[in-house]
Amino acid sequence: AGCAKMRLPSASRQAIPLSRLALVTVLCISLLSLILSIAPLHSQHPGGRLHFPGEISDRHGLGPIEPDPHLLSDRAAIFAGAEADHRLALATARLRRRLMSAAAEAGALRVNAQTSQAAFSRLLAAARYPAVFRSAALSPPGPDTGADLNNATVRSMRRRLRAMLRSAWRAYWRYARGANELRPIGGAPAGPGAGDADLLGGAARLGASAIDSLDSLWMAGLTEEFSAAAEWTLNELSFDQDATVSVFEMNIRFLGGLLSAYFLTGDRRFVAKATGLASRLLPAFATPSGLLRSLVNLRTGAAADHPWAPFGCSVLAEAGSLQLEFSLLSELTGDRVYADAARRARHAIGMAPRPYGGLYPNFVHSGRPDKLAVQEASLGSLGDSFYEYLLKEWLRTNGTDTESCRLFLDAARAIEHGGLLRRSTGSGKFLYLAPLKDGRPVDNRMEHLACFAGGLFALAANATPSCAAGGRQLDSERTRRRWLSIGVELTRTCREAYRRSAVGLGPEAFEFDNNVEAVAIRPEDKTHMLRPETVESYFHLWRITGDQRYRDWAWETVEALERYSRIVSTGGFAILSDVYSARPPVGDLQPSYFLAETLKYLYLIFSDRDYFSSAQWVFNTEGHPLPVRQT
Ligand SMILES: *[C@@H]1O[C@H](CO)[C@@H](O)[C@H](O)[C@H]1NC(C)=O
Ligand SMILES: *[C@@H]1O[C@H](CO)[C@@H](O)[C@H](O)[C@H]1NC(C)=O
């Protein structure tokens, strides 16, 4: 019911101008008939003469009454005046009628133009995304639908996950509605300095958790909660705030969340909201190379770099993770400005020198992208989603964006052979990813952020659109098999980091040397941030391989989250500060990505494998599903 409420059919939207028009028409018609009802009375008389009260009085059989002579003397003058009044009234009525019909015509034309424009873009979108509209017409599955209908265990697991999502959502809604993130311990909004506040405008009330939750709530069939989030987004959220935000974060969380909500509901107001936001992000792209600067003020458009970044530099992962949302927004609005901005940024990145076997440097200078700014490359922070978006834009366009395909194939080769992918020397022989610094593989430390790569390689191995580059078919069967085994191995490594903790939840980063494997050593690495990357890889590998172990591992994570991370008093979930402690201290934050990604991927692992199938949907780097364009 919640979704039906959110879906605004075209008819009801046109009803607004039409009903206003109808009101004006009715008023005009009554005015006109008032005038006309007087006019015929006058013209009934032969010769168009007017009659006066005195002349009718013989109807009562009293005989003619002598008119007052002194009235008679004025009669001609009165007659002439009345005649003129009459003509004026008739002319006015005629004029009014003509004006009215012209206005009605203009109104109808305007309504038509609006309708046909909207209908045209809907048609365009529907032509490109018919499967989506069909699936959007389905109501979200409750906990008791899907292929696993007969497996009572899976059914009850899905119910547990649904309850977790509802609990995390309700805590946010009750204690931090409109704020970006929740402090789950005492139940309060997370203010400046907490979580990702610095990237989301400090104290700005942008409701990051609400936008990030929309599609998760919808997918889990929490329609009442979805309606509340959607009403708030459409009616109360304003992007006109004096807030300096990260273009990247606004893109992946907000544009991604709004566009995905549009495809679930068919409600164009989500597209309008997304367009309003995207146009506020565009000033960040005004650099000589088109490479965006990292931060922008939503109200003034003032752009800046991260204070911690090398001077004048943009971050690879941020500048290169826009294509999915910006291209889709251009397709939906017919305005190329967004797709062009993202493409120019990607081209600027393409100018960067790549000395390490084709790997891209983590920072690119927005004035001189062709100069090497830093000698660093990574599939963890700073680099990660750039590589992800090359693959996913290829998937989203169903293989039609051949540039994405070529870039991804080059990048995948560079990841495999450029020194990021390593094997531990201990007994576990784990495959892992660690960054390059000064061009050398110095740090044998894998970040949790890099754990998405297991899913990435599995997705690449399973990609249906074929891709050829340089005259050669690079995604051969052999490549696919190798990619899948890399995906399987990297995912096993990340799960190992979970397993070797005291609580069953992985640390922020873990190291490999002769003595330790997949264990955090530095104190700051021992936190668990409720991040999604490991369960995201479980999700893709479960779907692609059907191997029961991914469900088992996912369930271990669910139980650990319930046991260690849940705050009973508020119902929220908190980060942990030491996963090697049997009673880990909690940190006072429930990140918005926990609702957008972690709980969503877990829910989907215990749902029908065709639900939001990867043939039809691509998940952006914040877990928001965007439809594959029909080719
Ligand atoms: C039902 O699902 C559970 C949990 O994934 C699994 O362990 C079990 O083998 C499944 N049962 C059947 C009959 O498939
Ligand atoms: C993607 O392309 C393949 C063939 O190249 C086609 O079979 C498939 O239906 C397409 N998918 C969509 C969503 O259009």
XYZ file of C-alpha atoms and ligand atoms in Angstrom:
659
model
C 0.000 0.000 0.000
C 2.889 2.310 0.796
C 4.272 1.958 -2.674
C 0.944 2.545 -4.309
C 0.708 5.706 -2.274
C 4.072 6.859 -3.504
C 3.349 6.084 -7.109
C 1.743 9.114 -8.644
C 0.023 8.178 -11.893
C 0.186 10.726 -14.671
C -3.597 11.264 -14.574
C -3.636 12.553 -11.021
C -0.765 14.887 -11.726
C -2.597 16.423 -14.673
C -5.711 16.599 -12.576
C -4.307 19.582 -10.738
C -4.117 22.043 -13.661
C -7.260 20.511 -15.201
C -9.364 20.998 -12.096
C -8.175 24.583 -11.730
C -9.105 25.145 -15.347
C -12.488 23.550 -14.760
C -13.162 25.884 -11.830
C -12.358 28.945 -13.934
C -14.553 27.603 -16.725
C -17.506 27.045 -14.390
C -17.134 30.552 -12.951
C -16.984 32.091 -16.408
C -19.943 30.086 -17.647
C -22.102 31.132 -14.699
C -21.144 34.750 -15.256
C -21.969 34.393 -18.911
C -25.316 32.740 -18.311
C -26.174 35.442 -15.815
C -25.550 38.022 -18.518
C -27.337 35.948 -21.127
C -30.327 35.357 -18.849
C -30.845 39.094 -18.695
C -30.183 39.659 -22.374
C -32.957 37.399 -23.794
C -35.479 39.108 -21.518
C -34.655 42.351 -23.238
C -34.648 41.014 -26.742
C -37.928 39.089 -26.414
C -39.721 42.242 -27.325
C -40.274 42.753 -31.066
C -37.868 45.259 -32.508
C -35.598 44.702 -29.624
C -37.461 47.235 -27.560
C -37.211 47.176 -23.872
C -40.304 47.091 -21.757
C -40.835 48.754 -18.486
C -42.645 47.558 -15.415
C -45.571 49.861 -16.144
C -46.371 48.127 -19.410
C -46.791 44.653 -17.926
C -49.161 45.669 -15.219
C -52.329 44.997 -17.295
C -51.613 41.267 -16.957
C -53.353 41.583 -13.670
C -56.502 42.775 -15.424
C -56.409 46.209 -13.910
C -56.329 47.890 -17.343
C -53.626 50.195 -18.555
C -52.287 52.543 -16.030
C -51.591 56.040 -17.151
C -47.842 56.510 -17.053
C -46.605 59.387 -15.025
C -46.105 62.151 -17.637
C -43.029 63.305 -16.068
C -41.598 59.769 -16.272
C -42.699 59.716 -19.888
C -40.719 62.781 -20.725
C -37.554 60.964 -19.662
C -38.519 57.770 -21.389
C -36.566 58.279 -24.607
C -33.412 59.087 -22.733
C -33.803 56.108 -20.440
C -34.515 53.903 -23.425
C -31.364 55.014 -25.255
C -29.224 54.515 -22.145
C -30.590 51.064 -21.492
C -30.160 50.075 -25.114
C -26.492 51.092 -24.925
C -26.070 49.161 -21.677
C -27.594 46.151 -23.296
C -25.287 46.280 -26.283
C -22.314 46.746 -24.039
C -23.332 43.732 -21.957
C -23.763 41.602 -25.077
C -20.425 42.677 -26.474
C -18.739 42.049 -23.142
C -20.283 38.597 -22.931
C -19.178 37.771 -26.466
C -15.676 39.015 -25.721
C -15.568 37.127 -22.474
C -16.695 33.975 -24.202
C -14.015 34.353 -26.852
C -11.325 35.069 -24.242
C -12.473 32.129 -22.210
C -12.288 29.707 -25.057
C -8.864 31.055 -26.029
C -7.674 30.610 -22.465
C -9.111 27.117 -22.329
C -7.388 26.323 -25.582
C -4.072 27.656 -24.323
C -4.486 25.743 -21.077
C -5.273 22.555 -22.901
C -2.262 23.072 -25.121
C -0.045 23.608 -22.103
C -1.363 20.499 -20.387
C -0.888 18.594 -23.622
C 2.656 19.805 -24.002
C 3.489 18.842 -20.436
C 1.794 15.515 -20.787
C 3.446 14.693 -24.038
C 6.858 15.760 -22.761
C 6.467 13.639 -19.628
C 4.935 10.833 -21.627
C 7.777 11.036 -24.087
C 10.478 10.743 -21.470
C 8.527 7.983 -19.732
C 8.199 6.185 -23.030
C 11.880 6.641 -23.641
C 12.712 5.290 -20.224
C 10.191 2.480 -20.576
C 11.674 1.533 -23.919
C 15.078 1.310 -22.345
C 13.955 -0.284 -19.132
C 10.845 -2.381 -19.802
C 11.938 -5.199 -17.534
C 12.339 -2.729 -14.729
C 8.874 -1.364 -15.096
C 7.512 -4.841 -15.101
C 9.336 -5.752 -11.936
C 8.438 -2.429 -10.328
C 4.817 -3.334 -10.891
C 5.301 -6.271 -8.565
C 4.799 -5.581 -4.935
C 7.850 -6.131 -2.794
C 8.041 -9.665 -1.470
C 7.170 -10.215 2.120
C 9.356 -12.529 4.135
C 7.441 -15.564 2.902
C 7.932 -15.435 -0.855
C 10.556 -16.640 -3.284
C 12.200 -19.840 -4.404
C 13.102 -20.740 -0.840
C 9.458 -20.716 0.140
C 9.632 -24.329 1.260
C 12.757 -23.944 3.340
C 11.489 -22.881 6.746
C 15.007 -22.096 7.932
C 15.614 -19.594 5.153
C 12.178 -18.104 5.752
C 12.908 -17.499 9.395
C 16.381 -16.119 8.597
C 14.836 -13.625 6.193
C 12.364 -12.622 8.892
C 15.220 -12.049 11.329
C 16.989 -9.830 8.820
C 13.834 -7.914 8.128
C 13.438 -7.330 11.862
C 17.045 -6.118 12.108
C 16.512 -3.637 9.302
C 13.292 -2.417 10.897
C 14.990 -2.044 14.245
C 17.959 -0.082 12.844
C 15.582 2.085 10.811
C 13.213 2.789 13.698
C 16.102 3.821 15.944
C 17.282 6.277 13.303
C 13.767 7.537 12.659
C 12.927 7.963 16.296
C 16.124 9.585 17.528
C 17.763 11.168 14.501
C 15.087 11.787 11.854
C 16.431 14.199 9.236
C 20.002 14.026 10.512
C 22.542 12.126 8.481
C 23.395 9.372 10.934
C 22.402 8.021 14.338
C 24.264 7.779 17.615
C 22.744 4.454 18.671
C 23.869 4.274 22.299
C 21.997 7.183 23.818
C 19.724 7.695 20.820
C 20.755 11.029 19.269
C 21.668 12.484 15.894
C 25.369 12.128 15.032
C 26.742 15.667 14.819
C 29.807 17.209 13.171
C 32.951 15.140 13.566
C 31.075 11.831 13.934
C 31.008 9.188 11.227
C 30.952 10.650 7.758
C 29.612 14.021 8.907
C 32.565 15.901 7.454
C 31.726 14.584 4.010
C 28.008 15.237 4.405
C 28.026 18.902 5.352
C 28.916 18.722 9.050
C 25.729 19.625 10.873
C 23.630 19.702 7.671
C 20.332 17.855 7.883
C 20.411 15.910 4.649
C 18.942 12.694 6.009
C 21.641 10.431 4.547
C 20.289 7.418 6.460
C 16.755 8.042 5.173
C 17.803 8.216 1.503
C 20.156 5.286 1.959
C 17.349 3.181 3.477
C 14.655 3.758 0.852
C 15.327 0.797 -1.418
C 16.356 -1.522 1.435
C 13.014 -0.903 3.159
C 11.178 -1.416 -0.111
C 12.988 -4.672 -0.876
C 12.305 -6.067 2.573
C 8.612 -5.250 2.199
C 8.640 -2.664 5.004
C 6.144 -0.526 3.150
C 5.043 1.654 6.042
C 8.628 2.586 6.851
C 9.342 3.086 3.165
C 6.420 5.503 2.837
C 7.613 7.524 5.805
C 11.117 7.763 4.350
C 9.794 8.646 0.905
C 7.373 11.312 2.185
C 10.172 12.911 4.152
C 12.501 12.839 1.157
C 9.982 14.345 -1.230
C 8.416 16.896 1.087
C 10.962 17.907 3.689
C 14.453 17.326 2.362
C 16.034 20.431 0.848
C 19.408 20.532 -0.867
C 19.448 24.312 -0.617
C 21.728 24.248 2.415
C 24.906 26.112 3.209
C 26.766 22.819 3.464
C 30.097 21.715 2.022
C 29.773 18.119 0.936
C 31.749 15.451 -0.872
C 30.557 15.198 -4.486
C 31.327 11.475 -4.393
C 29.312 10.779 -1.230
C 26.370 12.836 -2.491
C 26.484 10.921 -5.729
C 26.685 7.369 -4.437
C 24.317 7.793 -1.477
C 21.858 10.436 -2.636
C 21.733 10.298 -6.431
C 22.004 6.516 -6.273
C 19.290 6.254 -3.612
C 16.912 8.680 -5.349
C 17.277 7.074 -8.783
C 16.777 3.641 -7.362
C 13.659 4.838 -5.490
C 12.369 6.157 -8.810
C 12.712 2.776 -10.465
C 10.983 1.026 -7.577
C 8.004 3.389 -7.502
C 7.791 5.015 -10.930
C 7.393 8.354 -9.136
C 9.066 11.061 -11.265
C 9.441 13.348 -8.250
C 12.475 11.271 -7.265
C 14.064 12.124 -10.624
C 13.292 15.810 -10.089
C 14.912 15.633 -6.670
C 17.969 13.891 -8.124
C 18.236 16.489 -10.890
C 18.064 19.316 -8.364
C 20.927 17.776 -6.422
C 23.060 16.930 -9.467
C 22.859 20.506 -10.722
C 24.200 21.682 -7.366
C 27.166 19.315 -7.733
C 28.117 20.506 -11.241
C 30.165 23.567 -10.121
C 32.766 21.110 -8.770
C 33.532 20.085 -12.360
C 34.586 23.580 -13.447
C 38.330 22.874 -13.689
C 40.631 23.165 -16.728
C 40.694 19.398 -17.172
C 37.088 18.658 -16.227
C 38.331 16.592 -13.304
C 36.032 17.436 -10.440
C 37.238 18.854 -7.163
C 36.257 16.758 -4.149
C 34.097 19.155 -2.157
C 31.359 21.591 -3.115
C 29.057 23.917 -1.222
C 25.468 22.983 -2.079
C 24.255 26.597 -1.898
C 27.158 28.672 -3.198
C 28.806 26.159 -5.521
C 32.229 26.953 -4.022
C 34.479 23.957 -4.715
C 37.531 22.752 -2.792
C 39.909 19.833 -2.419
C 40.060 17.591 0.625
C 42.312 19.340 3.138
C 44.312 16.118 3.534
C 44.850 15.506 -0.202
C 48.045 16.546 -2.029
C 47.726 20.125 -3.256
C 45.299 20.535 -6.168
C 44.584 16.825 -6.367
C 41.379 14.818 -6.684
C 40.927 11.307 -5.371
C 40.820 8.550 -7.987
C 37.920 6.640 -6.399
C 35.873 9.819 -6.049
C 36.470 11.287 -9.479
C 35.942 7.948 -11.153
C 32.742 6.773 -9.464
C 30.095 8.948 -11.051
C 29.376 7.330 -14.364
C 26.525 5.026 -13.326
C 24.356 7.685 -11.712
C 25.253 10.641 -13.942
C 24.727 8.705 -17.188
C 21.425 7.303 -15.982
C 20.246 10.761 -14.909
C 21.035 12.087 -18.391
C 19.073 9.243 -19.947
C 16.072 9.949 -17.724
C 16.048 13.717 -18.201
C 17.291 13.943 -21.762
C 19.880 16.478 -20.532
C 23.401 15.391 -21.483
C 25.169 17.734 -19.086
C 25.496 15.098 -16.340
C 26.793 12.252 -18.502
C 29.209 14.653 -20.197
C 30.590 15.872 -16.868
C 31.247 12.323 -15.663
C 32.787 11.332 -18.987
C 35.127 14.370 -19.034
C 36.247 13.481 -15.513
C 36.976 9.924 -16.617
C 38.906 11.176 -19.636
C 41.001 13.420 -17.395
C 41.808 10.390 -15.227
C 42.773 8.583 -18.408
C 45.481 11.226 -18.980
C 47.267 10.270 -15.772
C 50.590 8.457 -16.228
C 50.372 4.812 -15.177
C 53.840 3.570 -14.413
C 52.843 0.441 -12.459
C 51.719 -2.051 -15.022
C 48.712 0.070 -15.954
C 47.459 0.819 -12.431
C 46.062 4.283 -11.892
C 47.558 6.616 -9.272
C 45.322 7.279 -6.248
C 45.469 11.056 -6.768
C 45.209 13.019 -9.987
C 45.941 16.753 -10.278
C 42.896 18.594 -11.583
C 44.999 21.270 -13.340
C 47.641 18.955 -14.799
C 46.194 15.434 -14.882
C 49.030 14.302 -17.163
C 51.626 14.824 -14.413
C 52.166 12.034 -11.904
C 50.963 13.464 -8.583
C 51.704 10.578 -6.226
C 53.311 7.177 -6.539
C 50.494 5.272 -4.918
C 47.914 2.784 -6.120
C 45.298 0.790 -4.235
C 42.160 -1.266 -4.474
C 41.265 -0.169 -0.949
C 40.549 3.409 0.094
C 41.225 6.110 -2.527
C 41.171 3.663 -5.439
C 38.438 1.061 -4.936
C 35.250 2.143 -6.653
C 37.032 3.640 -9.676
C 37.803 0.083 -10.783
C 34.344 -1.069 -9.728
C 32.592 1.568 -11.871
C 34.520 0.617 -15.008
C 33.013 -2.859 -14.753
C 29.586 -1.749 -13.584
C 29.057 0.881 -16.283
C 29.857 -1.798 -18.813
C 27.261 -4.050 -17.140
C 24.687 -1.268 -16.738
C 24.848 -0.439 -20.431
C 24.689 -4.161 -21.205
C 28.006 -4.019 -23.005
C 27.288 -0.940 -25.124
C 29.755 1.348 -23.335
C 32.753 -0.307 -24.934
C 35.124 2.285 -23.515
C 34.234 1.084 -19.991
C 34.861 -2.468 -21.065
C 38.270 -1.710 -22.535
C 39.328 0.307 -19.494
C 38.154 -2.420 -17.142
C 40.009 -5.166 -18.987
C 43.218 -3.110 -18.857
C 42.683 -2.309 -15.190
C 41.892 -5.921 -14.253
C 45.121 -7.014 -15.888
C 46.976 -4.301 -13.982
C 45.408 -5.400 -10.681
C 46.447 -8.993 -11.346
C 49.981 -8.242 -12.474
C 50.828 -4.771 -11.180
C 51.688 -5.801 -7.639
C 48.422 -5.247 -5.739
C 47.428 -8.913 -5.667
C 49.705 -10.931 -3.411
C 49.837 -14.297 -1.673
C 50.730 -14.702 1.978
C 53.848 -16.622 2.845
C 52.365 -18.264 5.991
C 50.592 -21.611 6.082
C 47.242 -20.191 4.937
C 48.595 -19.080 1.544
C 45.939 -16.410 1.399
C 45.420 -14.276 -1.661
C 45.023 -10.630 -0.650
C 45.203 -7.067 -1.930
C 47.567 -4.451 -0.557
C 48.556 -1.001 -1.824
C 51.621 0.164 -3.688
C 53.609 3.079 -2.281
C 56.445 4.736 -4.163
C 55.729 2.146 -6.761
C 56.633 -0.682 -4.377
C 54.467 -3.278 -2.602
C 55.477 -2.182 0.894
C 52.530 -2.647 3.160
C 51.247 -6.223 3.512
C 47.998 -4.960 4.880
C 44.553 -5.456 3.335
C 41.832 -2.963 4.152
C 38.280 -4.153 4.797
C 37.292 -1.709 2.043
C 39.176 -3.890 -0.459
C 37.034 -6.921 0.445
C 34.509 -5.883 -2.211
C 37.032 -7.097 -4.800
C 36.063 -10.749 -4.307
C 32.582 -9.897 -5.556
C 34.001 -7.658 -8.279
C 36.096 -10.420 -9.827
C 33.206 -12.872 -9.546
C 30.896 -10.374 -11.273
C 33.443 -9.832 -14.027
C 33.809 -13.583 -14.488
C 30.061 -13.906 -14.815
C 29.445 -10.833 -16.989
C 27.133 -11.682 -19.866
C 27.931 -8.880 -22.283
C 31.074 -9.892 -24.062
C 33.851 -7.431 -24.439
C 36.597 -7.246 -27.005
C 39.541 -4.872 -26.826
C 42.413 -4.242 -29.191
C 41.012 -6.693 -31.708
C 41.260 -9.505 -29.183
C 38.552 -11.124 -27.147
C 39.973 -10.709 -23.680
C 37.175 -12.141 -21.599
C 37.868 -15.662 -22.772
C 36.787 -18.729 -20.836
C 40.244 -18.955 -19.336
C 40.108 -15.370 -18.107
C 36.679 -15.966 -16.642
C 37.801 -19.033 -14.742
C 40.819 -17.175 -13.378
C 38.702 -14.210 -12.329
C 36.231 -16.440 -10.558
C 38.966 -18.191 -8.612
C 40.469 -14.823 -7.624
C 36.993 -13.786 -6.429
C 36.551 -16.985 -4.435
C 40.004 -16.719 -2.866
C 39.785 -13.043 -1.917
C 36.419 -13.674 -0.295
C 37.824 -16.575 1.670
C 40.605 -14.276 2.902
C 38.159 -11.673 4.165
C 36.055 -14.313 5.848
C 39.220 -15.564 7.512
C 39.753 -12.105 8.997
C 36.221 -12.376 10.434
C 36.817 -15.893 11.727
C 40.080 -15.000 13.446
C 38.476 -12.224 15.503
C 36.965 -12.912 18.901
C 33.486 -11.832 17.827
C 33.182 -13.108 14.271
C 33.310 -9.641 12.750
C 36.257 -8.459 10.702
C 38.670 -5.649 11.561
C 39.109 -2.444 9.556
C 42.405 -3.743 8.136
C 44.456 -6.918 8.598
C 48.037 -7.872 7.954
C 50.084 -10.682 6.498
C 53.638 -11.491 7.391
C 55.485 -14.570 8.508
C 53.795 -14.580 11.907
C 50.277 -13.365 11.296
C 47.739 -13.877 8.565
C 44.517 -11.915 8.222
C 44.817 -10.323 11.673
C 44.892 -6.635 12.632
C 48.010 -5.464 14.446
C 47.693 -1.690 14.780
C 45.135 -0.641 17.431
C 43.255 1.591 14.991
C 42.805 -1.353 12.632
C 40.969 -3.455 15.227
C 37.636 -1.671 14.869
C 34.608 -3.098 13.100
C 32.807 -0.341 11.234
C 29.643 -2.292 10.212
C 31.024 -2.143 6.684
C 29.405 -4.085 3.838
C 32.307 -5.196 1.613
C 32.668 -8.746 2.922
C 28.955 -9.596 2.869
C 28.748 -7.862 -0.514
C 31.237 -10.424 -1.827
C 29.287 -13.236 -0.120
C 26.208 -11.946 -1.933
C 27.753 -11.983 -5.420
C 29.462 -15.327 -4.868
C 26.309 -16.902 -3.462
C 24.397 -15.787 -6.511
C 27.059 -16.814 -8.995
C 28.200 -20.117 -7.514
C 25.174 -21.205 -5.471
C 27.671 -22.532 -2.932
C 25.932 -22.980 0.429
C 29.048 -21.866 2.327
C 28.339 -18.210 1.483
C 24.973 -18.423 3.156
C 26.569 -20.064 6.155
C 29.226 -17.361 6.421
C 26.621 -14.652 5.989
C 24.581 -16.122 8.802
C 27.601 -16.138 11.111
C 27.852 -12.417 10.453
C 24.171 -11.861 11.193
C 24.435 -13.624 14.537
C 27.593 -11.720 15.494
C 25.934 -8.405 14.630
C 22.896 -9.244 16.736
C 25.038 -10.363 19.627
C 27.736 -7.709 19.813
C 26.601 -4.707 17.877
C 22.935 -4.299 18.709
C 22.067 -1.684 21.331
C 19.099 -3.051 23.210
C 17.830 0.251 24.623
C 17.464 2.013 21.255
C 17.341 -0.879 18.785
C 20.206 0.682 16.794
C 23.500 -0.993 15.823
C 26.893 0.309 16.884
C 30.430 0.007 15.557
C 32.884 -1.998 17.691
C 36.263 -0.707 18.758
C 38.137 -4.001 19.254
C 37.053 -7.184 17.523
C 39.689 -9.191 19.429
C 38.031 -8.547 22.750
C 35.417 -11.071 23.884
C 33.360 -8.150 25.178
C 34.139 -5.508 22.587
C 33.534 -1.866 23.516
C 31.020 -0.190 21.222
C 31.461 3.109 19.394
C 28.520 5.490 19.242
C 27.688 5.413 15.546
C 25.284 3.651 13.185
C 26.599 4.509 9.707
C 24.078 5.105 6.930
C 25.768 2.500 4.692
C 24.851 -0.165 7.274
C 21.206 0.259 6.169
C 21.983 0.830 2.491
C 24.417 -2.023 2.018
C 25.249 -4.361 4.895
C 21.668 -5.240 5.827
C 20.493 -5.167 2.202
C 23.103 -7.629 0.956
C 22.430 -9.891 3.920
C 18.684 -9.766 3.241
C 19.257 -10.582 -0.421
C 21.509 -13.548 0.416
C 18.458 -15.093 2.109
C 16.067 -14.118 -0.682
C 15.233 -15.627 -4.029
C 18.296 -15.515 -6.294
C 16.197 -13.964 -9.070
C 15.041 -11.129 -6.871
C 16.824 -8.043 -8.282
C 18.753 -10.397 -10.526
C 22.138 -9.318 -11.822
C 20.902 -9.709 -15.391
C 18.572 -6.780 -14.726
C 20.188 -4.730 -12.003
C 23.572 -3.292 -11.152
C 24.231 -2.231 -7.571
C 26.070 1.062 -7.255
C 28.898 1.338 -4.767
C 26.438 2.264 -2.011
C 24.281 -0.794 -2.708
C 21.550 1.063 -4.630
C 20.149 -1.045 -7.486
C 20.073 0.629 -10.910
C 18.508 -1.127 -13.891
C 20.488 -2.573 -16.776
C 19.700 -0.602 -19.920
C 17.917 -2.634 -22.555
C 19.893 -3.003 -25.722
C 17.454 -24.683 4.097
O 18.305 -23.573 4.330
C 19.304 -23.775 5.287
C 20.011 -22.454 5.521
O 20.612 -21.947 4.387
C 20.242 -24.861 4.805
O 21.244 -25.103 5.771
C 19.458 -26.122 4.517
O 20.305 -27.083 3.922
C 18.281 -25.831 3.584
N 17.441 -27.016 3.465
C 17.120 -27.549 2.306
C 16.251 -28.738 2.355
O 17.505 -27.073 1.246
C 21.766 -7.673 -22.969
O 22.277 -8.147 -24.191
C 22.038 -9.518 -24.436
C 22.668 -9.893 -25.755
O 23.822 -9.177 -25.986
C 20.550 -9.798 -24.459
O 20.318 -11.162 -24.631
C 19.931 -9.320 -23.168
O 18.531 -9.469 -23.217
C 20.274 -7.880 -22.914
N 19.757 -7.501 -21.628
C 18.948 -6.473 -21.490
C 18.498 -6.147 -20.102
O 18.607 -5.806 -22.437
